[in-house]
Amino acid sequence: MGREALFINRVAILATMHQKDQVIAPILDNELGLKVMVPPGFNTDIFGTFTREIKRPGNQIEAARLKAEKALDITGESVAIASEGSFGPHPSLPYITSNREIVIFIDKEQDIEIIGQELSTATNHNHLMVQNVEQALEFADKVGFPEHGLVVMCEELPKDSNNIIKGIITEEKLVEAVNLVLEKSSTGKAYLETDMRAMYNPTRMTNIAKATYNLVKKINSRCPKCSTPGFDITRIVAGLPCELCHMPTALTKTVVYQCQKCGFTQEKLFPNGKEFAEPAQCMYCNP
Ligand SMILES: [Zn+2]
Ligand SMILES: [Zn+2]
């Protein structure tokens, strides 16, 4: 079955209220022929907010899956897409902030779920407690304002959304918000943070686009046996031999692809194109 037969002109519901369709829709249309539609009035805030007044249900993938399932429920369509971002220390560079974006694709007709992702150190995710407008403007300068939006609130863990001023994209509004919060606050401080919602954060939008391309790559990876999309790596086997002493290292030697429909598996030896590891990576040659 060709790619066209599967997705050309099929409708995919995108669960977003943060204009993620601006980057996701053209990619899926150009690459797969999928027509992305956003259900009007879909409230994704019930699935958690970056500003923490509403907690996210489950982990990043579970939250995205819930959004996609909800979109399918309310529209009665069979294909849905949802994206979810998270910010935190980079898994292998603990002092550097990273942004992980996932884009989930669910096709009820074929009963498949495919997840594209991007892990990037390109993010302006940041926060600061300030005592005056000057400090706020200095922070704003550092985090790419006004192209990137800001949030101002009284405290780091807001109890309700009435005390959060989001989507600030002009200096005038920023000064107004900071003054308002400083006046109201019992501590004389205001808590500023970057607005991480996609439409207020072009850096994040770029990462969402990259995750979408990763999703397309996985959709186009077909099972050699039954041609179901999403033939993906499910297992990584370490043990790439050292070039000098031939002892196994912690580097990847083999990856295993598996079809989620028929279970067919395929091993790929030396997925990174190298048959040996540098002696510098070897615990015997370079302890
Ligand atoms: Zn298969
Ligand atoms: Zn060695």
Short mmCIF file of N, CA and C and ligand atoms in Angstrom, two decimals, residues 241-249 277-286, ligand 2:
data_model
loop_
_atom_site.label_atom_id
_atom_site.label_comp_id
_atom_site.label_asym_id
_atom_site.label_seq_id
_atom_site.Cartn_x
_atom_site.Cartn_y
_atom_site.Cartn_z
N PRO A 241 31.94 -2.64 20.13
CA PRO A 241 33.28 -3.00 20.60
C PRO A 241 34.29 -1.85 20.45
N CYS A 242 35.22 -1.84 21.41
CA CYS A 242 36.29 -0.85 21.38
C CYS A 242 37.24 -1.16 20.21
N GLU A 243 37.67 -0.13 19.54
CA GLU A 243 38.53 -0.26 18.37
C GLU A 243 39.88 -0.89 18.71
N LEU A 244 40.32 -0.66 19.96
CA LEU A 244 41.66 -1.10 20.36
C LEU A 244 41.65 -2.50 20.99
N CYS A 245 40.76 -2.70 22.01
CA CYS A 245 40.80 -3.95 22.77
C CYS A 245 39.62 -4.86 22.46
N HIS A 246 38.67 -4.36 21.67
CA HIS A 246 37.50 -5.13 21.24
C HIS A 246 36.54 -5.52 22.36
N MET A 247 36.72 -4.94 23.56
CA MET A 247 35.77 -5.17 24.64
C MET A 247 34.52 -4.34 24.37
N PRO A 248 33.34 -4.85 24.82
CA PRO A 248 32.12 -4.08 24.58
C PRO A 248 32.09 -2.77 25.37
N THR A 249 31.59 -1.69 24.75
CA THR A 249 31.44 -0.40 25.43
C THR A 249 29.95 -0.14 25.67
N ALA A 277 33.97 1.52 18.65
CA ALA A 277 33.95 2.74 19.46
C ALA A 277 35.37 3.26 19.62
N GLU A 278 35.48 4.57 19.80
CA GLU A 278 36.78 5.18 20.07
C GLU A 278 37.30 4.63 21.40
N PRO A 279 38.62 4.36 21.51
CA PRO A 279 39.18 3.89 22.78
C PRO A 279 38.86 4.85 23.94
N ALA A 280 38.64 6.12 23.65
CA ALA A 280 38.29 7.10 24.69
C ALA A 280 36.96 6.75 25.35
N GLN A 281 36.11 6.00 24.67
CA GLN A 281 34.80 5.61 25.20
C GLN A 281 34.86 4.26 25.92
N CYS A 282 36.06 3.67 25.95
CA CYS A 282 36.20 2.32 26.50
C CYS A 282 36.66 2.38 27.96
N MET A 283 35.98 1.60 28.82
CA MET A 283 36.31 1.66 30.25
C MET A 283 37.60 0.89 30.58
N TYR A 284 38.09 0.11 29.62
CA TYR A 284 39.37 -0.60 29.84
C TYR A 284 40.54 0.23 29.34
N CYS A 285 40.36 0.81 28.13
CA CYS A 285 41.45 1.61 27.55
C CYS A 285 41.52 3.01 28.16
N ASN A 286 40.38 3.50 28.64
CA ASN A 286 40.33 4.86 29.18
C ASN A 286 39.50 4.89 30.46
ZN ZN B 2 39.31 -0.72 24.78
#
